[in-house]
Short mmCIF file of C-alpha atoms and ligand atoms in Angstrom, two decimals:
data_model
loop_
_atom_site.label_atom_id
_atom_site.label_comp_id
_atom_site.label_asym_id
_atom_site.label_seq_id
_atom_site.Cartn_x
_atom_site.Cartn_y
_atom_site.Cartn_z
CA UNK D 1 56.00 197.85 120.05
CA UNK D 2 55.72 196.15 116.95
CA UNK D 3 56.40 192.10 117.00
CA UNK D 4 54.65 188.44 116.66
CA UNK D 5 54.37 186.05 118.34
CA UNK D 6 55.31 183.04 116.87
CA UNK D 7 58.42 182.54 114.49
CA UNK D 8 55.68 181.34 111.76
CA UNK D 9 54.12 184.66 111.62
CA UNK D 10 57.40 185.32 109.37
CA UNK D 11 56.87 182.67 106.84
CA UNK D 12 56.43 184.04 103.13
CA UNK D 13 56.35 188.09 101.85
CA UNK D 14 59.09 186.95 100.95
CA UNK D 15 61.65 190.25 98.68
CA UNK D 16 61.98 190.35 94.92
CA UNK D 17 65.50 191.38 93.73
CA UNK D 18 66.23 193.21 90.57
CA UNK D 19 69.14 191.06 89.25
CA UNK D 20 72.21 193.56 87.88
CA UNK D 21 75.56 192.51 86.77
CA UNK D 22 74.99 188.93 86.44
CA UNK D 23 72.16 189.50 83.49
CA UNK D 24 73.13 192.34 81.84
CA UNK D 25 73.94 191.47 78.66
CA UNK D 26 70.48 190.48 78.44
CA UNK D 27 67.40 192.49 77.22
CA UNK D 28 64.68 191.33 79.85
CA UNK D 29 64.49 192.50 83.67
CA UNK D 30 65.35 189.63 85.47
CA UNK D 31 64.08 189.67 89.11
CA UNK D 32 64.91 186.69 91.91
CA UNK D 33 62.52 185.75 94.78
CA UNK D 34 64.34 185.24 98.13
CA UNK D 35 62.76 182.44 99.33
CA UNK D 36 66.10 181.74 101.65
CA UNK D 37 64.76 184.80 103.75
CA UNK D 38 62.22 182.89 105.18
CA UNK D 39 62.50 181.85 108.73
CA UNK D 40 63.63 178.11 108.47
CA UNK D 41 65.26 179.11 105.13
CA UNK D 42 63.64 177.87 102.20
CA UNK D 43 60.89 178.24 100.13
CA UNK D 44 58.73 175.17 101.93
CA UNK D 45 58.07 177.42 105.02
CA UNK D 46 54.49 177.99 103.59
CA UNK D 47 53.98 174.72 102.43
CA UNK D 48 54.71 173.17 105.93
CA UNK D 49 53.37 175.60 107.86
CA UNK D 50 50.02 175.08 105.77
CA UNK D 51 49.69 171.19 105.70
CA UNK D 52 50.27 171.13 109.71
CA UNK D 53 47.50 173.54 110.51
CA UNK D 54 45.02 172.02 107.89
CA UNK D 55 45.92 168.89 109.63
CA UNK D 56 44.99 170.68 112.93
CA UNK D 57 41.49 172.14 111.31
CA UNK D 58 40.41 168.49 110.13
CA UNK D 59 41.53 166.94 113.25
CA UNK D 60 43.77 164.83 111.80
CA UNK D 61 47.00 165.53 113.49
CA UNK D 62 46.62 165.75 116.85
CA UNK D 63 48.72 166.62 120.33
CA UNK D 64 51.44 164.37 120.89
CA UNK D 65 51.53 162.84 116.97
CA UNK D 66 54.78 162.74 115.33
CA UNK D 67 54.73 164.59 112.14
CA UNK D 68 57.02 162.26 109.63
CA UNK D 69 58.03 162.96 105.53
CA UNK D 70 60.84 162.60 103.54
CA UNK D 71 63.00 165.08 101.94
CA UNK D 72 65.58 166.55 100.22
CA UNK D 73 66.40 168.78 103.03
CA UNK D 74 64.67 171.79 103.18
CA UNK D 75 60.81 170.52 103.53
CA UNK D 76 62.33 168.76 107.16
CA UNK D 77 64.08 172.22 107.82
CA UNK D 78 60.98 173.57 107.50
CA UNK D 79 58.79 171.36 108.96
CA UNK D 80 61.16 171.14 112.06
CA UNK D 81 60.94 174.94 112.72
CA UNK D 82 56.34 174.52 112.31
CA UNK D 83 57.09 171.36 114.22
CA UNK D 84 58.95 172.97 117.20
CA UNK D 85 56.74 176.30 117.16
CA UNK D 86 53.86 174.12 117.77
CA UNK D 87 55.05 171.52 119.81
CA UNK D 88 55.23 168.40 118.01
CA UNK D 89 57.85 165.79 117.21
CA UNK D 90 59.01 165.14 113.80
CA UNK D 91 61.26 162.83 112.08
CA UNK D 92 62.44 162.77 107.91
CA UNK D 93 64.18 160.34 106.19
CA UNK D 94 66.88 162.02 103.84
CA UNK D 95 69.22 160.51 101.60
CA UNK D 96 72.68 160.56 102.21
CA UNK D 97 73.37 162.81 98.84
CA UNK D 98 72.07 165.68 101.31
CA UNK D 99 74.20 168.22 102.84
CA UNK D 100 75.60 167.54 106.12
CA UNK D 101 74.78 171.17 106.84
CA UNK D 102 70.53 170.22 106.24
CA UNK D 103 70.71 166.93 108.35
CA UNK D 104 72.46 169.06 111.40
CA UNK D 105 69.70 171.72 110.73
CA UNK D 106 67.03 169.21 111.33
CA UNK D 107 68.59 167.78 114.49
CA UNK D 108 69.24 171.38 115.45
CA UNK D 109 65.43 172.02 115.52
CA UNK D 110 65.24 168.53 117.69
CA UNK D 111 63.89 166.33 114.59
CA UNK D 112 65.05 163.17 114.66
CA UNK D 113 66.45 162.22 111.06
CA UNK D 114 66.39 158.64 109.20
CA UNK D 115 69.32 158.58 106.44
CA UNK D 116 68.81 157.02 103.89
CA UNK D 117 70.93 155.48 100.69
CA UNK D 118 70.66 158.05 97.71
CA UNK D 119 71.31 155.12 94.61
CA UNK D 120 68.05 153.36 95.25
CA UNK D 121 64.64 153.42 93.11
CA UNK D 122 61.79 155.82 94.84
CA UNK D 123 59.77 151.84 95.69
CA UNK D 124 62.81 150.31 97.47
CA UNK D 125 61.92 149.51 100.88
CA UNK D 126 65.20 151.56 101.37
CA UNK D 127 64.36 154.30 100.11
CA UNK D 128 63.54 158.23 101.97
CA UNK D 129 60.36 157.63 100.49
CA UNK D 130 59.34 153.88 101.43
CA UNK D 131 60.88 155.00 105.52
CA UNK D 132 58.66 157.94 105.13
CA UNK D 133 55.48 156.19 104.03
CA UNK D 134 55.86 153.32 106.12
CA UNK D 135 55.79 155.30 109.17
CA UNK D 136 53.10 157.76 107.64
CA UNK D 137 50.55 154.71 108.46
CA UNK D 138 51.58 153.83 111.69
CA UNK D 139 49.36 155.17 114.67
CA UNK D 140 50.08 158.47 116.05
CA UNK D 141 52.35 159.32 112.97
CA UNK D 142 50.87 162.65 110.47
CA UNK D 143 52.43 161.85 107.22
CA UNK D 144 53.00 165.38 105.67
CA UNK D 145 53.09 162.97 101.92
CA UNK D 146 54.64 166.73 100.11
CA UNK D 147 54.96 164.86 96.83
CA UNK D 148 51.53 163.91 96.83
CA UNK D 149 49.65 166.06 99.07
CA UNK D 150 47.28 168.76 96.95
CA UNK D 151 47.37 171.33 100.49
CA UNK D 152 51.17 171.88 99.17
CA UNK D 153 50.13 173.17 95.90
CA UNK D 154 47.72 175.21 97.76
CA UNK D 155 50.10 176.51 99.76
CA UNK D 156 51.83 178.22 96.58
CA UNK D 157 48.62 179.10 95.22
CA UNK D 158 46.90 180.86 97.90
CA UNK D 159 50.10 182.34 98.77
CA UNK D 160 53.72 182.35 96.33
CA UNK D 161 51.22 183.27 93.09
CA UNK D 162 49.81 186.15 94.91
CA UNK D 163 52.93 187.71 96.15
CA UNK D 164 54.92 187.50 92.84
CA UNK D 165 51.41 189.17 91.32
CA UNK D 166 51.43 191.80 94.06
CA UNK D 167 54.96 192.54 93.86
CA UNK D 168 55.38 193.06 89.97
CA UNK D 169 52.16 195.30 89.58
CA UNK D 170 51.03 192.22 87.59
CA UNK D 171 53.99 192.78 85.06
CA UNK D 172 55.18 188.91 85.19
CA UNK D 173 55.64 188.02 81.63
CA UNK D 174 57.64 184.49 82.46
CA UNK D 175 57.67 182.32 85.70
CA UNK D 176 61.10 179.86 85.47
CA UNK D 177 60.79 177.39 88.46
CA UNK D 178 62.48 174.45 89.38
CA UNK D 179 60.71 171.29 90.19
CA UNK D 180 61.33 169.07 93.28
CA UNK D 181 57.55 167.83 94.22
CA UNK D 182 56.15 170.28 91.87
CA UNK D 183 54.12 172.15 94.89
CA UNK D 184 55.61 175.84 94.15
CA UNK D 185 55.60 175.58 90.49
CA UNK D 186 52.21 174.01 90.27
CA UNK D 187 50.48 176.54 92.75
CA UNK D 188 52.23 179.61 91.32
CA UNK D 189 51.60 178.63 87.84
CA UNK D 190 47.94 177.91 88.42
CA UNK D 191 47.73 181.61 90.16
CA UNK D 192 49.21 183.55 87.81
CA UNK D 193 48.06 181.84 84.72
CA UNK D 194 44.33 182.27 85.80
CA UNK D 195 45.31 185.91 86.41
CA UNK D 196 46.65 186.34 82.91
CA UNK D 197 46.68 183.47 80.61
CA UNK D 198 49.57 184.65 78.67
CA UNK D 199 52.35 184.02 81.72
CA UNK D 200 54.99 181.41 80.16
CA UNK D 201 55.40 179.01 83.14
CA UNK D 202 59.10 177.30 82.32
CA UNK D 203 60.29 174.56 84.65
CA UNK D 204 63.97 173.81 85.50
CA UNK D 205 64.66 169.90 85.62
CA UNK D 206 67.86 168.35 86.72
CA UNK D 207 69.69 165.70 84.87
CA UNK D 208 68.84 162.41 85.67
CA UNK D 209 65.22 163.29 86.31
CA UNK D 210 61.46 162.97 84.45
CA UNK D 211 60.19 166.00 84.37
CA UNK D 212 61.84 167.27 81.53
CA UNK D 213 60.59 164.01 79.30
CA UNK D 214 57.24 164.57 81.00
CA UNK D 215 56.44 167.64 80.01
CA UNK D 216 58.02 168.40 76.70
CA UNK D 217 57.50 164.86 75.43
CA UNK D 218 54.77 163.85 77.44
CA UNK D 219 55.95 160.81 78.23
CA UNK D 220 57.06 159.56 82.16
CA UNK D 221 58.30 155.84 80.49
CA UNK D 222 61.82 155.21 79.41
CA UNK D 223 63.67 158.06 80.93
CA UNK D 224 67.29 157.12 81.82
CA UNK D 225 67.22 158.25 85.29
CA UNK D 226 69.93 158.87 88.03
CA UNK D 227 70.55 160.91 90.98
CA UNK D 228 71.77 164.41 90.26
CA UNK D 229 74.35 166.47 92.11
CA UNK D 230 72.19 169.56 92.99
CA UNK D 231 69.97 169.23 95.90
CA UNK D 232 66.11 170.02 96.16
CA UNK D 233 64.63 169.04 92.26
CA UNK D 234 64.05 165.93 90.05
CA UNK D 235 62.31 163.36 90.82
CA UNK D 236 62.59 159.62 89.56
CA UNK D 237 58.90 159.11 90.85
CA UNK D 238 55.54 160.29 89.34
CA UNK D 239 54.55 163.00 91.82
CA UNK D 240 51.14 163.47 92.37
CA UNK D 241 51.92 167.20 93.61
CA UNK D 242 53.07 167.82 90.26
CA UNK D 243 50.28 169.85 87.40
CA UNK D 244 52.33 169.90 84.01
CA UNK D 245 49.34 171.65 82.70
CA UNK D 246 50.66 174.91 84.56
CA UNK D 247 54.00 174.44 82.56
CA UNK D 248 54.70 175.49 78.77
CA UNK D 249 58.28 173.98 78.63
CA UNK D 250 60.97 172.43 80.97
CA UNK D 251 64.40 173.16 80.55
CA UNK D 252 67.25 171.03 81.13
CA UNK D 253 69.78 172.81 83.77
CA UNK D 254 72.81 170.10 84.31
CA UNK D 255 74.56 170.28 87.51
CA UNK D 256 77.92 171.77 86.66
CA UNK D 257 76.47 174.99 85.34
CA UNK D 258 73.94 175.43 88.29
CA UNK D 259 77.04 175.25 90.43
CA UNK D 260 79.12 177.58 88.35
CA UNK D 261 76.22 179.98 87.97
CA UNK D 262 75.16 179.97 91.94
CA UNK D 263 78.86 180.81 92.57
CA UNK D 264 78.39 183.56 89.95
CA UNK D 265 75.84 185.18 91.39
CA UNK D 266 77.22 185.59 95.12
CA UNK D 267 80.61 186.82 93.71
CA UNK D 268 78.89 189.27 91.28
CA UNK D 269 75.82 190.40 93.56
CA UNK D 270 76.10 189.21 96.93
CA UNK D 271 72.95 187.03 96.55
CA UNK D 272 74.13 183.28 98.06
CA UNK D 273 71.98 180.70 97.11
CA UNK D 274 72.36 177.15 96.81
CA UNK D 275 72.52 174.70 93.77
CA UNK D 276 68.74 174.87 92.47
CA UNK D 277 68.83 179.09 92.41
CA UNK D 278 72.33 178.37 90.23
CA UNK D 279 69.65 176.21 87.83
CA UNK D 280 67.38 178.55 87.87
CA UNK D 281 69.29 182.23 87.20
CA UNK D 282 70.84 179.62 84.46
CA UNK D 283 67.51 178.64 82.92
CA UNK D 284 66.26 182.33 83.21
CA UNK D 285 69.08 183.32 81.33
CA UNK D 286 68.56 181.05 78.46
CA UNK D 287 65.11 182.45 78.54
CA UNK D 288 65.85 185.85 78.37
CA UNK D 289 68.39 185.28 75.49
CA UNK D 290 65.28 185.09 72.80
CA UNK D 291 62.75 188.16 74.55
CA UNK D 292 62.98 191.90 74.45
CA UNK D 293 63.13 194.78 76.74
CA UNK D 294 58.88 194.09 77.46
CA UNK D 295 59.66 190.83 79.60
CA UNK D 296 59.35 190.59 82.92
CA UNK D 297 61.20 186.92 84.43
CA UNK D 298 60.54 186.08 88.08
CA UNK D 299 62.61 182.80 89.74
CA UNK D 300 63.45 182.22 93.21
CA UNK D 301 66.16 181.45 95.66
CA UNK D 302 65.02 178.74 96.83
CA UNK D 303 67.43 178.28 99.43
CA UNK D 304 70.83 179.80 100.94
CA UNK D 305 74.00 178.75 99.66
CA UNK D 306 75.21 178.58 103.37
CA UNK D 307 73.82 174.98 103.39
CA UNK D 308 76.19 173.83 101.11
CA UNK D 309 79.11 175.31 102.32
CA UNK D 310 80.71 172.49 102.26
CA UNK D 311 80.36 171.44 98.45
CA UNK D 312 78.95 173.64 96.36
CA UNK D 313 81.18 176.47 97.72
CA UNK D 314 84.22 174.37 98.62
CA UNK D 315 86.88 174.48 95.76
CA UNK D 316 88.25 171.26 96.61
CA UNK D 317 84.72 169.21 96.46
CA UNK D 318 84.11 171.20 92.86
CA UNK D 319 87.11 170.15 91.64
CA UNK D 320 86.42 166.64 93.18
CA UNK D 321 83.85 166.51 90.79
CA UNK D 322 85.72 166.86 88.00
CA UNK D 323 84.47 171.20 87.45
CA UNK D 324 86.74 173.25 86.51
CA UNK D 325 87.03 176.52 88.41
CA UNK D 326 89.04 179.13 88.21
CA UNK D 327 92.33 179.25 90.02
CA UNK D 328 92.56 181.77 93.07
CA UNK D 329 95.06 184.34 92.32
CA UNK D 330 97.31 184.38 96.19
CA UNK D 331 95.43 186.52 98.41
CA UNK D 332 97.32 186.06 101.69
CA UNK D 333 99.37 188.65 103.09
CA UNK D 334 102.51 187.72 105.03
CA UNK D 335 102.28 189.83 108.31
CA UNK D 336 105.94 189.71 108.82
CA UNK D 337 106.91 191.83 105.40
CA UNK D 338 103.35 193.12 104.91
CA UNK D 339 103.15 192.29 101.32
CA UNK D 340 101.19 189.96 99.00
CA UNK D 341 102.80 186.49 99.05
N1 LIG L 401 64.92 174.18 95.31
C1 LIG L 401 65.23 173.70 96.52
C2 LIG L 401 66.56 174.03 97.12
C3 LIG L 401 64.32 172.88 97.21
O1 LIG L 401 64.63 172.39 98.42
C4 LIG L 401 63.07 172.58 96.60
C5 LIG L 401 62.11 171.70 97.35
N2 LIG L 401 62.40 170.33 97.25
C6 LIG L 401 62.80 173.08 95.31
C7 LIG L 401 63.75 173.90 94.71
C8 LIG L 401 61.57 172.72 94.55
O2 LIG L 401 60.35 173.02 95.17
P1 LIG L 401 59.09 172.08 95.02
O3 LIG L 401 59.28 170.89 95.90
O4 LIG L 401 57.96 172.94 95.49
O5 LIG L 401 58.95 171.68 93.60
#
């Protein structure tokens, strides 16, 4: 018989895809790391998983604590599934931008869930993260803290780095990540660029957010900043979690092409991911337009387009955003004369 134990035994080892159709007009190999095939769905699995048994090891969470954060989603997805594997209670504060397919996930997983209003400044007492903190100090709360918390860049780095290494024979010419608290491009980064120095690390910022100032100007000041469409990166906060010294460039991905291209991808390859793997393929792409045959690109699916079935994927909500998408041709098929109508 051959089977674990726990769900969390599953978390990470996560499959590299060769891309096809999607990039080949383009010179490089292009390969995508499905990070939605982990078992809460996302590619914070390790990260949670790792800052609740560190917390264990030092003591510091204890039985009966409630582990508390906030998120865009997917970190309280993940943290829910640790969470209910282990026996705790948990409880995020999201704001309301986030799918209503994430909050039901966290409920599903019996996490209690704090919404929160999306147009408000990261130090609003509002805000996801001014809930989150405030209940972080209470006693018998663990505050998970995954924009500031170094164990989630370790996370990546004892684990993502090595299995992109492992799984391209060490070929990785280009890393293109997306940044939400800068834990998986950080810790990857830091691996693979202390395996081989010449790895371009390229982040993928939203519009609206710092990171792209921050790292290609070096400045965090002055940044017109607003909340983007696309779920899971940008920040309008200085994350501690973030190392821009791991990153040679950010590019800009705006929200109507990571949309466009995530819808792309599933129609041309069968590979659903949400918003942030459409800003990513996107970004890769630009990437790839200026290298040769020699490069090697690894991004991730950071997540499965089935949480957003009901915007990203919905016609109606794209074109309530003002995105043009192509019209569907009639597909239906009248029973009654058994012909295309
Ligand atoms: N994409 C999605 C869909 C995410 O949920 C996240 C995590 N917020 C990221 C990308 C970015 O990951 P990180 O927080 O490690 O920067």
């Amino acid at each position: 018989m051959k089977y674990v134990n726990k769900i969390t035994e599953l978390i990470g080892n996560t499959p590299l895809i060769k891309l096809g159709k999607t990039v080949a007009h383009l010179k490089p190999s292009i390969f995508m790391k499905l990070e939605f095939l982990n078992p809460a769905g996302a590619v914070k699995d390790r990260m949670a998983y790792y800052i609740i048994k560190e917390g264990e090891k030092s003591g510091q969470l204890k039985k009966g604590d409630v582990i508390v954060d906030n998120s865009s989603g997917n970190a309280a997805i993940a943290t829910s599934m640790v969470a209910a594997a282990l026996g705790y209670k948990a409880v995020f504060a999201v704001a309301d931008k986030t799918s209503r397919e994430k909050i039901d996930l966290i409920r599903a997983y019996g996490a209690d869930v704090i919404i929160t209003p999306t147009h408000v400044p990261w130090d609003d007492p509002r805000s996801s993260y001014m809930q989150a903190y405030e209940l972080g100090q209470q006693p018998g709360y663990f505050y998970i803290s995954q924009y500031h918390n170094q164990l989630n860049v370790e996370a990546h780095y004892r684990h993502t780095g090595p299995e992109i290494w492992e799984d391209t024979d060490g070929k990785i010419t280009h890393l293109v990540a997306g940044i939400g608290t800068g834990g998986t491009i950080s810790g990857t980064g830091k691996f693979l660029k202390e395996k081989n120095p010449d790895i371009q690390v390229i982040g993928v910022d939203p519009e609206g957010s710092m990171f792209y100032d921050w790292v290609n100007n070096d400045t965090t000041e002055g940044i017109e900043l607003y909340p983007c469409k696309v779920e899971g990166i940008g920040t309008d906060m200085v994350v501690k979690a973030f190392h821009p010294e791991y990153v040679d460039y950010v590019i800009r991905a705006m929200d109507k092409e990571s949309f466009i291209t995530a819808r792309r991808l599933v129609r041309e390859e069968g590979i659903m991911g949400g918003g942030t793997t459409g800003s990513h393929l996107w970004a890769a792409m630009q990437v790839a337009k200026d290298l040769d045959e020699k490069a090697v690109i690894v991004t991730l699916a950071c997540d499965s387009g089935q949480r957003y079935l009901s915007k990203m994927y919905s016609d109606e909500w794209m074109r309530e955003q003002g995105y043009d998408i192509e019209e569907k041709k009639p597909q239906a098929v009248s029973l009654e004369q058994g012909r295309q109508i």
